[in-house]
Amino acid sequence: MANNESLVALNGTQISYIGHDCKEIPEFLGETYGQFARRLDLSFNQLRSLAGLKMFTELEELIVDNNLLGNDLQLPRLPNLHTLTLNKNHLTDIEALLEHLADVTPSLEYLSLLGNEACPNQLVSPDKDEDDYQRYRYFVLYKLPQLKFLDTRKVTKREVMEAQERGAFMKVVKPKPEASLNEAGSESHPLPYSPLPQGSRDPMTHKGASSHTNQCWWGVTVQHQKDKWL
């Protein structure tokens, strides 16, 4: 237990367990910190499941960027969660995700999905443009109308109005299976994309900074913008 706890960065009610290649949330995190943690950062692991969150009953902020979370993602009910960042995972089915979040995170106000195929951003989908991204925003806001911030942008009143009127027709089409995109049988190559700013793309660097900063890389953008608009 002592060895495990030495891997955790603790700052009051903020818990960080970053860059340890875990495939599921370690039990000791919930047992030790679950009842009082308000903010949990599990970035740069290999998480495929968030089942271990059931013990984090008071959680308000959850950062799970740069993991392996897919369309089977299931969260326990987190009534106090207002901030969720799922950047750079393997999410493609935006509708299923949003319907799930509407059900289990009723207080959600800040959501970021950058770096997923479900988010048609030019950084990960060069064939997409700003119009594609704006349609995605309308659809997300149609499903989650209480959001105040989506990805790196504050939600505007105009967007909310447009989402109410047209959002139902803005569903983002799921990308074709990888096999059909590589008909010649050639291996697909990862896109040249990272959510980290230059000079901070090493997980060890990120881990070292986690205990000294309020939030990292994409999180910095979200937190900065939150402070700016609140």
PDB file of C-alpha atoms in Angstrom:
ATOM      1  CA  MET A   1       0.000   0.000   0.000  1.00  0.00           C
ATOM      2  CA  ALA A   2       2.775   2.420   0.926  1.00  0.00           C
ATOM      3  CA  ASN A   3       4.507   1.844  -2.404  1.00  0.00           C
ATOM      4  CA  ASN A   4       1.278   2.446  -4.285  1.00  0.00           C
ATOM      5  CA  GLU A   5       0.538   5.652  -2.406  1.00  0.00           C
ATOM      6  CA  SER A   6       3.991   6.979  -3.263  1.00  0.00           C
ATOM      7  CA  LEU A   7       2.854   7.080  -6.913  1.00  0.00           C
ATOM      8  CA  VAL A   8      -0.043   9.397  -6.093  1.00  0.00           C
ATOM      9  CA  ALA A   9       0.222  13.184  -6.203  1.00  0.00           C
ATOM     10  CA  LEU A  10      -2.030  14.568  -3.476  1.00  0.00           C
ATOM     11  CA  ASN A  11      -2.967  18.222  -3.016  1.00  0.00           C
ATOM     12  CA  GLY A  12      -5.830  18.595  -0.599  1.00  0.00           C
ATOM     13  CA  THR A  13      -8.836  16.999  -2.310  1.00  0.00           C
ATOM     14  CA  GLN A  14      -7.033  16.807  -5.682  1.00  0.00           C
ATOM     15  CA  ILE A  15      -5.669  13.385  -6.626  1.00  0.00           C
ATOM     16  CA  SER A  16      -3.356  12.652  -9.563  1.00  0.00           C
ATOM     17  CA  TYR A  17      -2.310   9.180 -10.707  1.00  0.00           C
ATOM     18  CA  ILE A  18      -0.666   9.911 -14.042  1.00  0.00           C
ATOM     19  CA  GLY A  19       1.452   7.903 -16.446  1.00  0.00           C
ATOM     20  CA  HIS A  20       1.462   4.502 -14.709  1.00  0.00           C
ATOM     21  CA  ASP A  21       0.100   2.423 -17.625  1.00  0.00           C
ATOM     22  CA  CYS A  22      -2.738   0.973 -15.564  1.00  0.00           C
ATOM     23  CA  LYS A  23      -5.580  -0.645 -17.524  1.00  0.00           C
ATOM     24  CA  GLU A  24      -8.148  -0.129 -14.786  1.00  0.00           C
ATOM     25  CA  ILE A  25      -8.439   2.158 -11.792  1.00  0.00           C
ATOM     26  CA  PRO A  26      -6.453   0.589  -8.935  1.00  0.00           C
ATOM     27  CA  GLU A  27      -8.625  -0.434  -5.989  1.00  0.00           C
ATOM     28  CA  PHE A  28      -6.407   1.331  -3.476  1.00  0.00           C
ATOM     29  CA  LEU A  29      -7.228   4.720  -5.042  1.00  0.00           C
ATOM     30  CA  GLY A  30     -10.916   4.361  -4.277  1.00  0.00           C
ATOM     31  CA  GLU A  31     -10.332   2.794  -0.887  1.00  0.00           C
ATOM     32  CA  THR A  32      -7.876   5.476   0.198  1.00  0.00           C
ATOM     33  CA  TYR A  33      -9.139   8.644  -1.486  1.00  0.00           C
ATOM     34  CA  GLY A  34     -12.630   7.911  -2.812  1.00  0.00           C
ATOM     35  CA  GLN A  35     -14.643   9.439   0.012  1.00  0.00           C
ATOM     36  CA  PHE A  36     -12.972  12.853  -0.035  1.00  0.00           C
ATOM     37  CA  ALA A  37     -11.515  13.328  -3.546  1.00  0.00           C
ATOM     38  CA  ARG A  38     -13.064  16.210  -5.467  1.00  0.00           C
ATOM     39  CA  ARG A  39     -10.710  16.199  -8.439  1.00  0.00           C
ATOM     40  CA  LEU A  40      -9.140  13.087 -10.007  1.00  0.00           C
ATOM     41  CA  ASP A  41      -6.577  13.067 -12.821  1.00  0.00           C
ATOM     42  CA  LEU A  42      -5.879   9.666 -14.415  1.00  0.00           C
ATOM     43  CA  SER A  43      -4.248  10.901 -17.613  1.00  0.00           C
ATOM     44  CA  PHE A  44      -1.576   9.014 -19.567  1.00  0.00           C
ATOM     45  CA  ASN A  45      -2.542   5.537 -18.491  1.00  0.00           C
ATOM     46  CA  GLN A  46      -4.035   2.690 -20.535  1.00  0.00           C
ATOM     47  CA  LEU A  47      -7.495   2.737 -19.030  1.00  0.00           C
ATOM     48  CA  ARG A  48     -10.203   0.824 -20.858  1.00  0.00           C
ATOM     49  CA  SER A  49     -12.713   0.985 -18.019  1.00  0.00           C
ATOM     50  CA  LEU A  50     -13.731   3.504 -15.354  1.00  0.00           C
ATOM     51  CA  ALA A  51     -15.586   1.007 -13.181  1.00  0.00           C
ATOM     52  CA  GLY A  52     -13.344   1.897 -10.236  1.00  0.00           C
ATOM     53  CA  LEU A  53     -14.946   5.331  -9.995  1.00  0.00           C
ATOM     54  CA  LYS A  54     -17.894   3.949  -8.054  1.00  0.00           C
ATOM     55  CA  MET A  55     -16.078   4.707  -4.800  1.00  0.00           C
ATOM     56  CA  PHE A  56     -15.456   8.362  -5.723  1.00  0.00           C
ATOM     57  CA  THR A  57     -18.870   9.520  -4.567  1.00  0.00           C
ATOM     58  CA  GLU A  58     -17.983  13.215  -4.125  1.00  0.00           C
ATOM     59  CA  LEU A  59     -16.089  13.709  -7.378  1.00  0.00           C
ATOM     60  CA  GLU A  60     -16.488  17.097  -9.074  1.00  0.00           C
ATOM     61  CA  GLU A  61     -13.723  17.045 -11.708  1.00  0.00           C
ATOM     62  CA  LEU A  62     -12.475  14.055 -13.704  1.00  0.00           C
ATOM     63  CA  ILE A  63      -9.565  14.136 -16.166  1.00  0.00           C
ATOM     64  CA  VAL A  64      -8.942  10.929 -18.109  1.00  0.00           C
ATOM     65  CA  ASP A  65      -7.084  12.245 -21.156  1.00  0.00           C
ATOM     66  CA  ASN A  66      -4.732  10.046 -23.190  1.00  0.00           C
ATOM     67  CA  ASN A  67      -6.198   6.669 -22.329  1.00  0.00           C
ATOM     68  CA  LEU A  68      -7.823   3.836 -24.310  1.00  0.00           C
ATOM     69  CA  LEU A  69     -11.467   4.471 -23.443  1.00  0.00           C
ATOM     70  CA  GLY A  70     -13.885   3.395 -26.166  1.00  0.00           C
ATOM     71  CA  ASN A  71     -17.586   3.328 -26.956  1.00  0.00           C
ATOM     72  CA  ASP A  72     -18.263   0.862 -24.139  1.00  0.00           C
ATOM     73  CA  LEU A  73     -17.389   3.573 -21.607  1.00  0.00           C
ATOM     74  CA  GLN A  74     -19.602   3.412 -18.526  1.00  0.00           C
ATOM     75  CA  LEU A  75     -19.494   5.864 -15.650  1.00  0.00           C
ATOM     76  CA  PRO A  76     -21.185   5.348 -12.297  1.00  0.00           C
ATOM     77  CA  ARG A  77     -23.678   8.026 -11.343  1.00  0.00           C
ATOM     78  CA  LEU A  78     -21.659  11.093 -10.320  1.00  0.00           C
ATOM     79  CA  PRO A  79     -24.193  13.710  -9.221  1.00  0.00           C
ATOM     80  CA  ASN A  80     -21.604  16.375  -8.338  1.00  0.00           C
ATOM     81  CA  LEU A  81     -19.386  16.056 -11.410  1.00  0.00           C
ATOM     82  CA  HIS A  82     -19.214  19.373 -13.252  1.00  0.00           C
ATOM     83  CA  THR A  83     -15.994  18.949 -15.265  1.00  0.00           C
ATOM     84  CA  LEU A  84     -15.070  16.001 -17.498  1.00  0.00           C
ATOM     85  CA  THR A  85     -12.211  15.823 -19.976  1.00  0.00           C
ATOM     86  CA  LEU A  86     -11.930  12.750 -22.209  1.00  0.00           C
ATOM     87  CA  ASN A  87      -9.393  14.106 -24.671  1.00  0.00           C
ATOM     88  CA  LYS A  88      -7.356  11.724 -26.828  1.00  0.00           C
ATOM     89  CA  ASN A  89      -9.222   8.464 -26.265  1.00  0.00           C
ATOM     90  CA  HIS A  90     -10.911   6.066 -28.716  1.00  0.00           C
ATOM     91  CA  LEU A  91     -14.446   7.448 -28.686  1.00  0.00           C
ATOM     92  CA  THR A  92     -16.363   7.381 -31.977  1.00  0.00           C
ATOM     93  CA  ASP A  93     -20.067   7.112 -31.038  1.00  0.00           C
ATOM     94  CA  ILE A  94     -20.947  10.616 -29.894  1.00  0.00           C
ATOM     95  CA  GLU A  95     -24.680  10.002 -29.486  1.00  0.00           C
ATOM     96  CA  ALA A  96     -24.306   7.019 -27.154  1.00  0.00           C
ATOM     97  CA  LEU A  97     -21.722   8.886 -25.089  1.00  0.00           C
ATOM     98  CA  LEU A  98     -23.872  11.998 -24.699  1.00  0.00           C
ATOM     99  CA  GLU A  99     -26.965  10.027 -23.759  1.00  0.00           C
ATOM    100  CA  HIS A 100     -24.949   8.192 -21.110  1.00  0.00           C
ATOM    101  CA  LEU A 101     -23.514  11.436 -19.714  1.00  0.00           C
ATOM    102  CA  ALA A 102     -26.979  13.014 -19.608  1.00  0.00           C
ATOM    103  CA  ASP A 103     -28.078  10.102 -17.444  1.00  0.00           C
ATOM    104  CA  VAL A 104     -25.173   9.821 -14.985  1.00  0.00           C
ATOM    105  CA  THR A 105     -23.693  13.347 -14.771  1.00  0.00           C
ATOM    106  CA  PRO A 106     -26.634  15.723 -14.262  1.00  0.00           C
ATOM    107  CA  SER A 107     -24.410  18.580 -13.024  1.00  0.00           C
ATOM    108  CA  LEU A 108     -21.970  18.483 -15.961  1.00  0.00           C
ATOM    109  CA  GLU A 109     -21.032  21.958 -17.227  1.00  0.00           C
ATOM    110  CA  TYR A 110     -17.552  21.551 -18.721  1.00  0.00           C
ATOM    111  CA  LEU A 111     -16.833  18.811 -21.281  1.00  0.00           C
ATOM    112  CA  SER A 112     -13.864  18.262 -23.579  1.00  0.00           C
ATOM    113  CA  LEU A 113     -13.613  15.523 -26.233  1.00  0.00           C
ATOM    114  CA  LEU A 114     -10.745  16.756 -28.396  1.00  0.00           C
ATOM    115  CA  GLY A 115      -8.565  14.106 -29.978  1.00  0.00           C
ATOM    116  CA  ASN A 116     -11.416  11.598 -30.411  1.00  0.00           C
ATOM    117  CA  GLU A 117     -12.942  10.670 -33.751  1.00  0.00           C
ATOM    118  CA  ALA A 118     -16.300  11.549 -32.217  1.00  0.00           C
ATOM    119  CA  CYS A 119     -15.122  15.163 -32.183  1.00  0.00           C
ATOM    120  CA  PRO A 120     -14.609  16.265 -35.827  1.00  0.00           C
ATOM    121  CA  ASN A 121     -11.736  18.599 -35.147  1.00  0.00           C
ATOM    122  CA  GLN A 122      -9.162  19.319 -37.852  1.00  0.00           C
ATOM    123  CA  LEU A 123      -6.370  18.255 -35.524  1.00  0.00           C
ATOM    124  CA  VAL A 124      -7.467  14.616 -35.752  1.00  0.00           C
ATOM    125  CA  SER A 125      -9.601  14.709 -38.909  1.00  0.00           C
ATOM    126  CA  PRO A 126      -7.857  16.729 -41.645  1.00  0.00           C
ATOM    127  CA  ASP A 127     -10.855  16.233 -43.935  1.00  0.00           C
ATOM    128  CA  LYS A 128     -13.108  18.098 -41.486  1.00  0.00           C
ATOM    129  CA  ASP A 129     -13.585  21.846 -41.355  1.00  0.00           C
ATOM    130  CA  GLU A 130     -15.015  24.452 -39.006  1.00  0.00           C
ATOM    131  CA  ASP A 131     -18.555  23.806 -40.241  1.00  0.00           C
ATOM    132  CA  ASP A 132     -18.247  20.128 -39.272  1.00  0.00           C
ATOM    133  CA  TYR A 133     -17.013  21.113 -35.846  1.00  0.00           C
ATOM    134  CA  GLN A 134     -19.821  23.620 -35.360  1.00  0.00           C
ATOM    135  CA  ARG A 135     -22.439  21.009 -36.267  1.00  0.00           C
ATOM    136  CA  TYR A 136     -20.876  18.729 -33.677  1.00  0.00           C
ATOM    137  CA  ARG A 137     -21.176  21.502 -31.093  1.00  0.00           C
ATOM    138  CA  TYR A 138     -24.870  21.984 -31.891  1.00  0.00           C
ATOM    139  CA  PHE A 139     -25.515  18.266 -31.488  1.00  0.00           C
ATOM    140  CA  VAL A 140     -23.641  18.072 -28.186  1.00  0.00           C
ATOM    141  CA  LEU A 141     -25.545  21.084 -26.845  1.00  0.00           C
ATOM    142  CA  TYR A 142     -28.820  19.595 -27.999  1.00  0.00           C
ATOM    143  CA  LYS A 143     -28.080  16.513 -25.899  1.00  0.00           C
ATOM    144  CA  LEU A 144     -26.440  18.382 -22.991  1.00  0.00           C
ATOM    145  CA  PRO A 145     -28.065  21.845 -22.948  1.00  0.00           C
ATOM    146  CA  GLN A 146     -26.681  22.710 -19.508  1.00  0.00           C
ATOM    147  CA  LEU A 147     -23.059  22.838 -20.737  1.00  0.00           C
ATOM    148  CA  LYS A 148     -21.254  26.146 -20.266  1.00  0.00           C
ATOM    149  CA  PHE A 149     -17.999  25.121 -21.907  1.00  0.00           C
ATOM    150  CA  LEU A 150     -17.281  22.602 -24.688  1.00  0.00           C
ATOM    151  CA  ASP A 151     -13.727  21.651 -25.635  1.00  0.00           C
ATOM    152  CA  THR A 152     -11.777  24.928 -25.683  1.00  0.00           C
ATOM    153  CA  ARG A 153     -14.697  27.291 -26.199  1.00  0.00           C
ATOM    154  CA  LYS A 154     -17.299  28.909 -24.006  1.00  0.00           C
ATOM    155  CA  VAL A 155     -20.836  28.013 -25.035  1.00  0.00           C
ATOM    156  CA  THR A 156     -22.665  31.056 -26.368  1.00  0.00           C
ATOM    157  CA  LYS A 157     -26.357  31.914 -26.056  1.00  0.00           C
ATOM    158  CA  ARG A 158     -26.644  31.793 -29.827  1.00  0.00           C
ATOM    159  CA  GLU A 159     -25.260  28.266 -29.909  1.00  0.00           C
ATOM    160  CA  VAL A 160     -27.769  27.159 -27.294  1.00  0.00           C
ATOM    161  CA  MET A 161     -30.628  28.628 -29.344  1.00  0.00           C
ATOM    162  CA  GLU A 162     -29.367  27.018 -32.555  1.00  0.00           C
ATOM    163  CA  ALA A 163     -28.929  23.701 -30.746  1.00  0.00           C
ATOM    164  CA  GLN A 164     -32.529  23.785 -29.531  1.00  0.00           C
ATOM    165  CA  GLU A 165     -33.806  24.488 -33.044  1.00  0.00           C
ATOM    166  CA  ARG A 166     -31.498  22.394 -35.209  1.00  0.00           C
ATOM    167  CA  GLY A 167     -29.335  20.255 -32.962  1.00  0.00           C
ATOM    168  CA  ALA A 168     -31.393  17.097 -33.437  1.00  0.00           C
ATOM    169  CA  PHE A 169     -30.461  17.118 -37.135  1.00  0.00           C
ATOM    170  CA  MET A 170     -26.740  17.652 -36.564  1.00  0.00           C
ATOM    171  CA  LYS A 171     -25.826  14.114 -35.550  1.00  0.00           C
ATOM    172  CA  VAL A 172     -22.213  13.322 -36.359  1.00  0.00           C
ATOM    173  CA  VAL A 173     -21.919  10.251 -38.571  1.00  0.00           C
ATOM    174  CA  LYS A 174     -19.712   7.539 -37.117  1.00  0.00           C
ATOM    175  CA  PRO A 175     -16.489   7.028 -39.112  1.00  0.00           C
ATOM    176  CA  LYS A 176     -16.182   3.961 -41.290  1.00  0.00           C
ATOM    177  CA  PRO A 177     -14.454   0.907 -39.778  1.00  0.00           C
ATOM    178  CA  GLU A 178     -10.720   0.978 -40.157  1.00  0.00           C
ATOM    179  CA  ALA A 179     -10.775  -2.025 -42.483  1.00  0.00           C
ATOM    180  CA  SER A 180     -12.890  -0.218 -45.050  1.00  0.00           C
ATOM    181  CA  LEU A 181     -10.620   2.802 -44.905  1.00  0.00           C
ATOM    182  CA  ASN A 182      -7.609   0.654 -45.793  1.00  0.00           C
ATOM    183  CA  GLU A 183      -8.907  -1.340 -48.732  1.00  0.00           C
ATOM    184  CA  ALA A 184      -5.443  -2.014 -50.033  1.00  0.00           C
ATOM    185  CA  GLY A 185      -4.562  -3.769 -46.793  1.00  0.00           C
ATOM    186  CA  SER A 186      -1.950  -1.224 -45.836  1.00  0.00           C
ATOM    187  CA  GLU A 187      -1.458  -0.412 -42.187  1.00  0.00           C
ATOM    188  CA  SER A 188      -3.077   2.750 -40.941  1.00  0.00           C
ATOM    189  CA  HIS A 189      -0.706   5.388 -39.632  1.00  0.00           C
ATOM    190  CA  PRO A 190      -1.478   7.460 -36.543  1.00  0.00           C
ATOM    191  CA  LEU A 191      -2.210  11.089 -37.210  1.00  0.00           C
ATOM    192  CA  PRO A 192       0.519  13.564 -36.250  1.00  0.00           C
ATOM    193  CA  TYR A 193      -1.423  14.850 -33.277  1.00  0.00           C
ATOM    194  CA  SER A 194      -0.819  15.291 -29.599  1.00  0.00           C
ATOM    195  CA  PRO A 195      -2.845  17.332 -27.113  1.00  0.00           C
ATOM    196  CA  LEU A 196       0.336  18.357 -25.357  1.00  0.00           C
ATOM    197  CA  PRO A 197       2.045  21.678 -26.078  1.00  0.00           C
ATOM    198  CA  GLN A 198       5.563  21.532 -27.497  1.00  0.00           C
ATOM    199  CA  GLY A 199       8.078  20.610 -24.858  1.00  0.00           C
ATOM    200  CA  SER A 200       5.569  18.823 -22.630  1.00  0.00           C
ATOM    201  CA  ARG A 201       4.795  15.708 -24.622  1.00  0.00           C
ATOM    202  CA  ASP A 202       6.722  13.260 -22.488  1.00  0.00           C
ATOM    203  CA  PRO A 203       4.539  11.435 -19.942  1.00  0.00           C
ATOM    204  CA  MET A 204       7.302  11.645 -17.359  1.00  0.00           C
ATOM    205  CA  THR A 205       7.499  15.411 -17.824  1.00  0.00           C
ATOM    206  CA  HIS A 206       3.732  15.606 -17.491  1.00  0.00           C
ATOM    207  CA  LYS A 207       3.798  13.460 -14.384  1.00  0.00           C
ATOM    208  CA  GLY A 208       6.457  15.568 -12.786  1.00  0.00           C
ATOM    209  CA  ALA A 209       4.467  18.706 -13.351  1.00  0.00           C
ATOM    210  CA  SER A 210       1.180  17.326 -12.090  1.00  0.00           C
ATOM    211  CA  SER A 211       1.773  18.119  -8.445  1.00  0.00           C
ATOM    212  CA  HIS A 212       2.755  21.722  -9.135  1.00  0.00           C
ATOM    213  CA  THR A 213       0.111  22.870 -11.569  1.00  0.00           C
ATOM    214  CA  ASN A 214      -3.642  23.147 -11.290  1.00  0.00           C
ATOM    215  CA  GLN A 215      -4.257  21.212 -14.507  1.00  0.00           C
ATOM    216  CA  CYS A 216      -2.144  20.050 -17.415  1.00  0.00           C
ATOM    217  CA  TRP A 217      -2.046  20.578 -21.215  1.00  0.00           C
ATOM    218  CA  TRP A 218      -5.667  20.470 -22.471  1.00  0.00           C
ATOM    219  CA  GLY A 219      -6.693  20.909 -18.853  1.00  0.00           C
ATOM    220  CA  VAL A 220      -4.709  24.132 -18.662  1.00  0.00           C
ATOM    221  CA  THR A 221      -6.733  25.501 -21.544  1.00  0.00           C
ATOM    222  CA  VAL A 222     -10.001  24.442 -19.960  1.00  0.00           C
ATOM    223  CA  GLN A 223      -9.077  25.736 -16.518  1.00  0.00           C
ATOM    224  CA  HIS A 224      -7.743  29.010 -17.917  1.00  0.00           C
ATOM    225  CA  GLN A 225     -10.876  29.606 -19.919  1.00  0.00           C
ATOM    226  CA  LYS A 226     -13.067  28.626 -16.966  1.00  0.00           C
ATOM    227  CA  ASP A 227     -11.327  31.183 -14.771  1.00  0.00           C
ATOM    228  CA  LYS A 228     -11.652  33.781 -17.519  1.00  0.00           C
ATOM    229  CA  TRP A 229     -15.383  33.387 -18.020  1.00  0.00           C
ATOM    230  CA  LEU A 230     -16.513  32.661 -14.452  1.00  0.00           C
TER     231      LEU A 230
END
